[in-house]
mmCIF file of C-alpha atoms and ligand atoms in Angstrom:
data_model
loop_
_atom_site.group_PDB
_atom_site.id
_atom_site.type_symbol
_atom_site.label_atom_id
_atom_site.label_comp_id
_atom_site.label_asym_id
_atom_site.label_seq_id
_atom_site.Cartn_x
_atom_site.Cartn_y
_atom_site.Cartn_z
ATOM 1 C CA MET A 17 0.000 0.000 0.000
ATOM 2 C CA GLN A 18 1.260 3.509 -0.833
ATOM 3 C CA ALA A 19 2.208 5.759 2.096
ATOM 4 C CA ASN A 20 -0.434 8.295 1.056
ATOM 5 C CA GLU A 21 -3.154 5.680 1.463
ATOM 6 C CA ARG A 22 -2.604 5.730 5.217
ATOM 7 C CA LEU A 23 -5.352 7.637 7.011
ATOM 8 C CA SER A 24 -3.854 10.474 9.036
ATOM 9 C CA ILE A 25 -5.570 11.683 12.171
ATOM 10 C CA ALA A 26 -4.570 14.936 13.859
ATOM 11 C CA ILE A 27 -4.940 15.104 17.625
ATOM 12 C CA GLN A 28 -3.772 17.594 20.234
ATOM 13 C CA LYS A 29 -0.137 17.048 21.220
ATOM 14 C CA LYS A 30 -0.353 18.405 24.753
ATOM 15 C CA GLY A 31 -3.393 19.679 26.588
ATOM 16 C CA ARG A 32 -6.839 18.786 27.805
ATOM 17 C CA LEU A 33 -7.761 16.763 24.708
ATOM 18 C CA SER A 34 -4.559 14.822 24.193
ATOM 19 C CA GLU A 35 -4.813 12.059 26.771
ATOM 20 C CA GLU A 36 -8.420 11.133 26.033
ATOM 21 C CA SER A 37 -7.925 11.320 22.269
ATOM 22 C CA LEU A 38 -4.972 8.948 22.397
ATOM 23 C CA ASN A 39 -6.677 6.749 24.940
ATOM 24 C CA LEU A 40 -9.733 6.392 22.692
ATOM 25 C CA LEU A 41 -7.599 5.434 19.695
ATOM 26 C CA GLN A 42 -5.734 2.877 21.789
ATOM 27 C CA ARG A 43 -8.992 1.434 23.062
ATOM 28 C CA CYS A 44 -9.947 0.990 19.403
ATOM 29 C CA GLY A 45 -7.186 -1.600 19.336
ATOM 30 C CA LEU A 46 -4.489 0.452 17.579
ATOM 31 C CA LYS A 47 -0.943 -0.671 18.300
ATOM 32 C CA LEU A 48 0.962 2.574 18.134
ATOM 33 C CA LEU A 49 4.648 3.108 17.482
ATOM 34 C CA PRO A 50 5.926 6.621 18.321
ATOM 35 C CA SER A 51 8.141 8.354 15.753
ATOM 36 C CA LYS A 52 11.668 9.382 16.818
ATOM 37 C CA SER A 53 10.661 13.029 16.507
ATOM 38 C CA SER A 54 7.582 12.507 18.796
ATOM 39 C CA LEU A 55 5.560 14.295 16.130
ATOM 40 C CA TYR A 56 3.410 11.328 15.227
ATOM 41 C CA TYR A 57 2.515 7.708 15.944
ATOM 42 C CA SER A 58 2.234 4.970 13.330
ATOM 43 C CA ALA A 59 -0.357 2.275 13.846
ATOM 44 C CA GLN A 60 1.100 -1.189 13.300
ATOM 45 C CA ASN A 61 -2.180 -2.981 12.729
ATOM 46 C CA LEU A 62 -4.207 -0.504 10.600
ATOM 47 C CA PRO A 63 -3.036 1.802 7.777
ATOM 48 C CA LEU A 64 -3.240 4.860 9.965
ATOM 49 C CA ASP A 65 -0.952 7.569 11.425
ATOM 50 C CA ILE A 66 -1.611 9.989 14.263
ATOM 51 C CA LEU A 67 -0.203 13.506 13.998
ATOM 52 C CA LEU A 68 0.421 15.402 17.232
ATOM 53 C CA VAL A 69 -0.319 19.108 16.823
ATOM 54 C CA ARG A 70 -1.836 22.158 18.529
ATOM 55 C CA ASP A 71 -5.605 21.927 18.533
ATOM 56 C CA ASP A 72 -6.030 25.349 16.860
ATOM 57 C CA ASP A 73 -3.986 24.127 13.882
ATOM 58 C CA ILE A 74 -6.243 21.161 13.144
ATOM 59 C CA PRO A 75 -8.828 22.954 10.937
ATOM 60 C CA ASN A 76 -6.048 24.464 8.843
ATOM 61 C CA LEU A 77 -4.203 21.154 8.509
ATOM 62 C CA LEU A 78 -7.422 19.504 7.339
ATOM 63 C CA ALA A 79 -8.214 22.329 4.921
ATOM 64 C CA ARG A 80 -4.724 21.982 3.393
ATOM 65 C CA GLY A 81 -5.054 18.222 3.103
ATOM 66 C CA VAL A 82 -2.094 17.600 5.438
ATOM 67 C CA CYS A 83 -4.276 15.241 7.429
ATOM 68 C CA ASP A 84 -7.607 13.540 6.791
ATOM 69 C CA VAL A 85 -9.475 13.671 10.071
ATOM 70 C CA GLY A 86 -8.969 15.418 13.381
ATOM 71 C CA ILE A 87 -10.160 15.511 16.975
ATOM 72 C CA LEU A 88 -10.823 18.871 18.575
ATOM 73 C CA GLY A 89 -13.318 20.792 20.670
ATOM 74 C CA GLU A 90 -16.500 22.090 19.040
ATOM 75 C CA ASN A 91 -15.561 25.517 20.521
ATOM 76 C CA CYS A 92 -12.254 25.638 18.669
ATOM 77 C CA LEU A 93 -13.814 24.256 15.495
ATOM 78 C CA GLN A 94 -16.689 26.744 15.405
ATOM 79 C CA GLU A 95 -14.375 29.684 16.146
ATOM 80 C CA SER A 96 -12.190 28.645 13.226
ATOM 81 C CA GLU A 97 -15.171 28.101 10.889
ATOM 82 C CA THR A 98 -16.642 31.469 11.855
ATOM 83 C CA GLN A 99 -13.332 33.305 11.440
ATOM 84 C CA ALA A 100 -12.517 31.748 8.081
ATOM 85 C CA ASN A 101 -16.114 31.843 6.909
ATOM 86 C CA THR A 102 -15.505 28.638 4.954
ATOM 87 C CA THR A 103 -17.587 25.542 4.283
ATOM 88 C CA PRO A 104 -18.168 23.842 7.617
ATOM 89 C CA PHE A 105 -16.218 20.704 8.337
ATOM 90 C CA ARG A 106 -18.030 17.381 8.460
ATOM 91 C CA ARG A 107 -18.729 16.294 12.035
ATOM 92 C CA ILE A 108 -18.233 12.558 11.891
ATOM 93 C CA TYR A 109 -18.662 11.657 15.513
ATOM 94 C CA ASN A 110 -19.338 13.332 18.850
ATOM 95 C CA LEU A 111 -16.833 11.864 21.259
ATOM 96 C CA GLY A 112 -18.432 12.818 24.558
ATOM 97 C CA PHE A 113 -15.279 14.000 26.348
ATOM 98 C CA ALA A 114 -13.788 17.466 27.079
ATOM 99 C CA LYS A 115 -17.298 18.747 27.716
ATOM 100 C CA CYS A 116 -17.431 22.451 28.514
ATOM 101 C CA ARG A 117 -19.368 25.563 27.611
ATOM 102 C CA LEU A 118 -18.399 28.941 26.226
ATOM 103 C CA SER A 119 -20.058 31.387 28.575
ATOM 104 C CA ILE A 120 -20.288 35.068 29.324
ATOM 105 C CA ALA A 121 -19.451 35.853 32.939
ATOM 106 C CA ILE A 122 -19.535 39.108 34.830
ATOM 107 C CA PRO A 123 -18.242 40.312 38.231
ATOM 108 C CA LYS A 124 -20.282 38.882 41.108
ATOM 109 C CA ASP A 125 -21.200 42.285 42.487
ATOM 110 C CA GLU A 126 -22.909 43.378 39.251
ATOM 111 C CA THR A 127 -26.679 43.036 38.881
ATOM 112 C CA PHE A 128 -27.550 41.238 35.667
ATOM 113 C CA ASN A 129 -31.196 41.532 34.760
ATOM 114 C CA ASP A 130 -31.045 40.484 31.149
ATOM 115 C CA ILE A 131 -28.821 40.273 28.127
ATOM 116 C CA THR A 132 -29.045 44.029 27.450
ATOM 117 C CA TRP A 133 -26.596 44.446 30.350
ATOM 118 C CA LEU A 134 -23.941 43.713 27.712
ATOM 119 C CA GLN A 135 -24.872 46.737 25.587
ATOM 120 C CA ASN A 136 -21.800 49.005 25.110
ATOM 121 C CA LYS A 137 -19.742 46.950 27.563
ATOM 122 C CA THR A 138 -16.207 45.648 26.953
ATOM 123 C CA ILE A 139 -15.877 41.846 26.839
ATOM 124 C CA ALA A 140 -12.559 39.969 26.895
ATOM 125 C CA THR A 141 -12.359 36.635 25.081
ATOM 126 C CA SER A 142 -10.224 34.168 23.144
ATOM 127 C CA TYR A 143 -13.271 33.493 20.947
ATOM 128 C CA PRO A 144 -13.847 36.857 19.208
ATOM 129 C CA ALA A 145 -15.629 35.468 16.152
ATOM 130 C CA LEU A 146 -18.129 33.387 18.139
ATOM 131 C CA LEU A 147 -18.746 36.266 20.533
ATOM 132 C CA LYS A 148 -19.260 38.731 17.689
ATOM 133 C CA ASN A 149 -21.766 36.371 16.075
ATOM 134 C CA PHE A 150 -23.607 35.995 19.346
ATOM 135 C CA LEU A 151 -23.777 39.766 19.898
ATOM 136 C CA ASN A 152 -24.962 40.361 16.335
ATOM 137 C CA LEU A 153 -27.640 37.720 16.779
ATOM 138 C CA HIS A 154 -28.963 39.602 19.793
ATOM 139 C CA LYS A 155 -28.513 43.005 18.132
ATOM 140 C CA LEU A 156 -26.111 44.110 20.818
ATOM 141 C CA ASN A 157 -23.164 46.400 20.473
ATOM 142 C CA ALA A 158 -20.140 45.670 22.624
ATOM 143 C CA ASN A 159 -16.424 46.165 22.450
ATOM 144 C CA ILE A 160 -14.534 42.858 22.067
ATOM 145 C CA VAL A 161 -11.014 42.590 23.509
ATOM 146 C CA SER A 162 -9.272 39.553 22.077
ATOM 147 C CA ILE A 163 -6.776 37.884 24.417
ATOM 148 C CA SER A 164 -5.261 34.434 24.139
ATOM 149 C CA GLY A 165 -5.005 33.336 27.764
ATOM 150 C CA SER A 166 -5.933 34.141 31.381
ATOM 151 C CA VAL A 167 -9.130 35.773 30.182
ATOM 152 C CA GLU A 168 -10.640 35.483 33.655
ATOM 153 C CA ILE A 169 -8.368 38.176 35.114
ATOM 154 C CA ALA A 170 -9.397 40.837 32.556
ATOM 155 C CA PRO A 171 -12.147 42.384 34.779
ATOM 156 C CA GLN A 172 -9.770 42.676 37.762
ATOM 157 C CA LEU A 173 -7.224 44.408 35.521
ATOM 158 C CA LYS A 174 -9.996 46.787 34.388
ATOM 159 C CA MET A 175 -9.425 45.610 30.831
ATOM 160 C CA ALA A 176 -13.015 44.475 30.473
ATOM 161 C CA ASP A 177 -16.460 44.537 32.126
ATOM 162 C CA ALA A 178 -17.135 40.896 31.335
ATOM 163 C CA ILE A 179 -15.507 37.820 29.854
ATOM 164 C CA CYS A 180 -16.526 35.141 27.383
ATOM 165 C CA ASP A 181 -14.548 32.006 28.162
ATOM 166 C CA LEU A 182 -14.728 28.232 28.540
ATOM 167 C CA VAL A 183 -16.201 26.909 31.761
ATOM 168 C CA SER A 184 -16.331 23.330 32.974
ATOM 169 C CA THR A 185 -16.558 23.083 36.767
ATOM 170 C CA GLY A 186 -16.960 26.847 37.302
ATOM 171 C CA ARG A 187 -14.056 26.901 39.787
ATOM 172 C CA THR A 188 -11.985 29.416 37.793
ATOM 173 C CA LEU A 189 -14.907 31.846 37.652
ATOM 174 C CA GLU A 190 -15.493 31.393 41.377
ATOM 175 C CA GLU A 191 -11.818 32.028 42.167
ATOM 176 C CA ASN A 192 -11.935 35.240 40.177
ATOM 177 C CA ASN A 193 -15.158 36.550 41.665
ATOM 178 C CA LEU A 194 -17.109 36.111 38.472
ATOM 179 C CA LYS A 195 -20.540 34.603 37.830
ATOM 180 C CA GLU A 196 -21.720 32.784 34.716
ATOM 181 C CA GLU A 197 -24.701 34.499 33.088
ATOM 182 C CA ILE A 198 -25.107 33.332 29.497
ATOM 183 C CA ILE A 199 -24.100 30.149 27.688
ATOM 184 C CA VAL A 200 -22.974 30.994 24.161
ATOM 185 C CA LEU A 201 -22.056 27.451 23.100
ATOM 186 C CA GLU A 202 -22.010 23.920 24.546
ATOM 187 C CA SER A 203 -18.939 21.982 23.477
ATOM 188 C CA GLU A 204 -17.367 18.536 23.478
ATOM 189 C CA ALA A 205 -14.628 16.815 21.500
ATOM 190 C CA VAL A 206 -15.622 15.910 17.946
ATOM 191 C CA LEU A 207 -14.102 13.855 15.165
ATOM 192 C CA ILE A 208 -14.126 15.859 11.946
ATOM 193 C CA GLN A 209 -13.075 15.703 8.325
ATOM 194 C CA GLN A 210 -13.157 18.111 5.419
ATOM 195 C CA ASP A 211 -16.485 18.231 3.637
ATOM 196 C CA LYS A 212 -15.357 15.911 0.836
ATOM 197 C CA ASP A 213 -15.027 12.171 0.489
ATOM 198 C CA LEU A 214 -11.802 10.327 1.228
ATOM 199 C CA SER A 215 -10.200 7.805 -1.145
ATOM 200 C CA GLU A 216 -11.721 4.327 -1.024
ATOM 201 C CA VAL A 217 -8.871 2.868 1.029
ATOM 202 C CA LYS A 218 -8.832 5.704 3.572
ATOM 203 C CA GLY A 219 -12.627 5.653 3.711
ATOM 204 C CA GLU A 220 -12.532 1.947 4.562
ATOM 205 C CA THR A 221 -9.946 2.558 7.331
ATOM 206 C CA LEU A 222 -12.134 5.320 8.724
ATOM 207 C CA SER A 223 -15.187 3.031 8.687
ATOM 208 C CA VAL A 224 -13.299 0.385 10.658
ATOM 209 C CA LEU A 225 -12.175 3.011 13.155
ATOM 210 C CA LEU A 226 -15.682 4.453 13.507
ATOM 211 C CA ARG A 227 -17.215 1.045 14.145
ATOM 212 C CA ARG A 228 -14.654 0.471 16.861
ATOM 213 C CA MET A 229 -15.230 3.923 18.355
ATOM 214 C CA GLU A 230 -18.933 3.177 18.542
ATOM 215 C CA GLY A 231 -18.104 -0.125 20.228
ATOM 216 C CA VAL A 232 -15.848 1.606 22.756
ATOM 217 C CA GLN A 233 -18.479 4.240 23.487
ATOM 218 C CA GLN A 234 -21.287 1.709 23.830
ATOM 219 C CA ALA A 235 -19.149 -0.452 26.091
ATOM 220 C CA GLN A 236 -18.284 2.586 28.196
ATOM 221 C CA GLU A 237 -21.926 3.473 28.683
ATOM 222 C CA SER A 238 -23.114 -0.079 29.206
ATOM 223 C CA LYS A 239 -23.025 -2.445 32.153
ATOM 224 C CA TYR A 240 -23.424 -6.193 32.339
ATOM 225 C CA ILE A 241 -25.817 -7.138 35.152
ATOM 226 C CA LEU A 242 -26.105 -10.676 36.570
ATOM 227 C CA PHE A 243 -28.353 -11.879 39.353
ATOM 228 C CA HIS A 244 -30.453 -14.743 40.631
ATOM 229 C CA ALA A 245 -34.202 -14.386 40.867
ATOM 230 C CA PRO A 246 -37.271 -16.469 41.711
ATOM 231 C CA LYS A 247 -39.109 -17.421 38.524
ATOM 232 C CA ASN A 248 -42.354 -15.941 39.809
ATOM 233 C CA ALA A 249 -40.712 -12.520 40.312
ATOM 234 C CA LEU A 250 -39.411 -12.263 36.752
ATOM 235 C CA GLU A 251 -42.266 -10.182 35.437
ATOM 236 C CA GLU A 252 -41.823 -7.507 38.054
ATOM 237 C CA ILE A 253 -38.046 -7.628 37.727
ATOM 238 C CA ARG A 254 -38.217 -7.131 33.953
ATOM 239 C CA LYS A 255 -39.980 -3.806 34.522
ATOM 240 C CA LEU A 256 -37.171 -2.655 36.801
ATOM 241 C CA LEU A 257 -34.308 -3.444 34.445
ATOM 242 C CA PRO A 258 -32.613 -0.287 33.211
ATOM 243 C CA GLY A 259 -32.545 0.241 29.469
ATOM 244 C CA LYS A 260 -35.242 -2.420 28.943
ATOM 245 C CA GLU A 261 -32.815 -4.763 27.200
ATOM 246 C CA MET A 262 -33.744 -8.375 26.459
ATOM 247 C CA PRO A 263 -32.395 -10.502 29.331
ATOM 248 C CA THR A 264 -30.901 -13.993 29.020
ATOM 249 C CA ILE A 265 -32.555 -16.318 31.526
ATOM 250 C CA MET A 266 -30.919 -19.583 32.587
ATOM 251 C CA GLN A 267 -32.049 -22.358 34.850
ATOM 252 C CA LEU A 268 -29.980 -22.781 38.025
ATOM 253 C CA ASP A 269 -28.454 -26.179 38.578
ATOM 254 C CA ASP A 270 -29.696 -26.900 42.087
ATOM 255 C CA ASP A 271 -32.787 -24.733 42.444
ATOM 256 C CA SER A 272 -35.800 -25.249 40.209
ATOM 257 C CA HIS A 273 -37.570 -22.133 41.497
ATOM 258 C CA LYS A 274 -34.782 -19.719 40.713
ATOM 259 C CA VAL A 275 -33.111 -18.624 37.488
ATOM 260 C CA ALA A 276 -29.949 -16.681 36.632
ATOM 261 C CA VAL A 277 -30.604 -13.470 34.717
ATOM 262 C CA HIS A 278 -27.967 -11.790 32.526
ATOM 263 C CA VAL A 279 -28.666 -8.444 30.920
ATOM 264 C CA VAL A 280 -26.693 -5.700 29.194
ATOM 265 C CA SER A 281 -27.866 -2.289 30.261
ATOM 266 C CA ARG A 282 -27.185 0.636 27.948
ATOM 267 C CA GLU A 283 -27.764 3.064 30.799
ATOM 268 C CA GLY A 284 -26.002 3.823 34.049
ATOM 269 C CA VAL A 285 -26.963 1.440 36.847
ATOM 270 C CA PHE A 286 -27.687 3.266 40.059
ATOM 271 C CA TRP A 287 -27.797 1.956 43.615
ATOM 272 C CA ASN A 288 -31.539 2.471 43.836
ATOM 273 C CA THR A 289 -32.052 0.227 40.760
ATOM 274 C CA LEU A 290 -30.110 -2.517 42.574
ATOM 275 C CA GLU A 291 -32.100 -1.961 45.752
ATOM 276 C CA ASN A 292 -35.369 -2.189 43.818
ATOM 277 C CA LEU A 293 -34.202 -5.395 42.107
ATOM 278 C CA ARG A 294 -33.315 -6.865 45.488
ATOM 279 C CA GLN A 295 -36.654 -5.900 46.921
ATOM 280 C CA ALA A 296 -38.368 -7.636 44.016
ATOM 281 C CA GLY A 297 -36.547 -10.855 44.894
ATOM 282 C CA ALA A 298 -33.209 -10.657 43.051
ATOM 283 C CA SER A 299 -30.091 -11.838 44.881
ATOM 284 C CA SER A 300 -26.335 -12.178 44.210
ATOM 285 C CA ILE A 301 -26.472 -9.097 42.000
ATOM 286 C CA LEU A 302 -23.296 -8.307 40.065
ATOM 287 C CA VAL A 303 -22.757 -5.217 37.900
ATOM 288 C CA MET A 304 -19.728 -5.381 35.618
ATOM 289 C CA ASN A 305 -17.991 -3.101 33.167
ATOM 290 C CA ILE A 306 -17.937 -4.182 29.536
ATOM 291 C CA GLU A 307 -14.645 -3.889 27.724
ATOM 292 C CA LYS A 308 -15.698 -4.261 24.114
ATOM 293 C CA MET A 309 -19.022 -4.452 22.340
ATOM 294 C CA MET A 310 -20.118 -4.902 18.749
ATOM 295 C CA VAL A 311 -23.794 -5.121 17.836
HETATM 296 O O1 PRT B 428 -1.665 24.245 23.100
HETATM 297 P P1 PRT B 428 -2.997 24.031 22.466
HETATM 298 O O2 PRT B 428 -3.417 25.179 21.594
HETATM 299 O O3 PRT B 428 -3.066 22.706 21.766
HETATM 300 O O4 PRT B 428 -4.034 23.900 23.651
HETATM 301 P P2 PRT B 428 -5.018 25.012 24.291
HETATM 302 O O5 PRT B 428 -4.286 25.698 25.369
HETATM 303 O O6 PRT B 428 -5.675 25.823 23.221
HETATM 304 O O7 PRT B 428 -6.183 24.107 24.825
HETATM 305 P P3 PRT B 428 -6.439 23.300 26.192
HETATM 306 O O8 PRT B 428 -5.577 22.101 26.223
HETATM 307 O O9 PRT B 428 -6.456 24.191 27.380
HETATM 308 O O10 PRT B 428 -7.954 22.894 25.897
HETATM 309 C C1 PRT B 428 -8.274 22.110 24.791
HETATM 310 C C2 PRT B 428 -9.779 21.963 24.693
HETATM 311 O O11 PRT B 428 -10.277 21.337 25.872
HETATM 312 C C3 PRT B 428 -10.577 23.247 24.604
HETATM 313 O O12 PRT B 428 -10.560 23.824 23.318
HETATM 314 C C4 PRT B 428 -11.968 22.738 24.989
HETATM 315 O O13 PRT B 428 -12.593 22.141 23.865
HETATM 316 C C5 PRT B 428 -11.661 21.648 26.003
HETATM 317 N N1 PRT B 428 -11.938 22.072 27.406
HETATM 318 C C6 PRT B 428 -12.787 21.437 28.248
HETATM 319 C C7 PRT B 428 -11.433 23.126 28.074
HETATM 320 C C8 PRT B 428 -12.003 23.127 29.346
HETATM 321 N N2 PRT B 428 -12.840 22.060 29.438
HETATM 322 C C9 PRT B 428 -11.650 24.150 30.296
HETATM 323 N N3 PRT B 428 -12.168 24.129 31.405
HETATM 324 N N4 PRT B 428 -10.526 24.080 27.730
HETATM 325 C C10 PRT B 428 -10.174 25.005 28.632
HETATM 326 N N5 PRT B 428 -10.700 25.095 29.892
HETATM 327 C C11 PRT B 428 -10.163 26.173 30.756
HETATM 328 C C12 PRT B 428 -10.924 27.499 30.614
HETATM 329 O O14 PRT B 428 -10.390 28.251 29.540
HETATM 330 C C13 PRT B 428 -10.693 28.169 31.971
HETATM 331 O O15 PRT B 428 -9.443 28.774 32.020
HETATM 332 O O16 PRT B 428 -10.294 25.836 32.138
HETATM 333 C C14 PRT B 428 -10.701 26.972 32.903
HETATM 334 C C15 PRT B 428 -12.093 26.783 33.433
HETATM 335 O O17 PRT B 428 -12.243 25.513 33.999
HETATM 336 P P4 PRT B 428 -13.165 25.336 35.306
HETATM 337 O O18 PRT B 428 -13.182 23.860 35.534
HETATM 338 O O19 PRT B 428 -12.460 26.065 36.424
HETATM 339 O O20 PRT B 428 -14.518 25.888 34.997
HETATM 340 ZN ZN1 ZN B 429 -5.397 25.764 21.367
#
């Protein structure tokens, strides 16, 4: 196979997305060999390479055809699409990690009645294009100060009245005496490609990878539940099973009144579900993680 038929995936080299991106690809069964330069990994068991780059560079690398697909935050992607005003990238898969929101926050001692508070204010952000869009949408006029880091200190430095920045736990806002008022965008990591089809070989590699990603995600969200139950309680127990999956029911060797029930739940299994199962007659309840899944 020619070198250019290897699918290249760009992921963040160092930062909040890097560990989970690499972890996901490894859980898809890729055996990765790092390059001497530490700029990329080569997969040994699929025609695929992983490029390690800054997340902000990923849209540009895709647009130039340097790589085929990339993993980055929806926030970063939308800022880049809005700035460049180009055809949107194709979102192939929402990956469910690096969840955060781009929010407008103001000093705690300010009274915020509604969005018009922002009128003629100065707002510091690393997302000027998304903020400008948002303000235009609400027919508001505000002065945007574009800064690349430590946005949260701008109000203390009297550089701005408010900020528009990423929030996940809210601790940074709290530490800087700010309160979150408006969510501009909800974000998570996404797998993207340019809005055009890949070659047949690369497309096939991507399909294999996507199937495995789905398997990893399903396995992550699912639990395998096993328990014993009296036959006459099965009807009630069925109603309590999370996810309403079809259970496997097996006769127990030494007890003709009881059966063993196995079921895959596609939802989280909470303590109160287990307590309800127990109350309905279930015993020896086990809840196990699933490593891989293909349906
Ligand atoms: O060097 P490179 O350009 O590759 O990395 P970067 O510095 O641009 O990005 P990085 O690694 O900080 O973040 C990468 C991506 O992670 C972001 O683009 C988001 O998609 C996602 N992400 C998820 C976050 C956060 N959560 C997050 N909390 N990115 C940044 N933050 C910062 C935020 O800016 C603020 O300073 O964390 C602080 C707030 O966190 P809380 O928990 O205190 O609310
Ligand atoms: Zn970045």
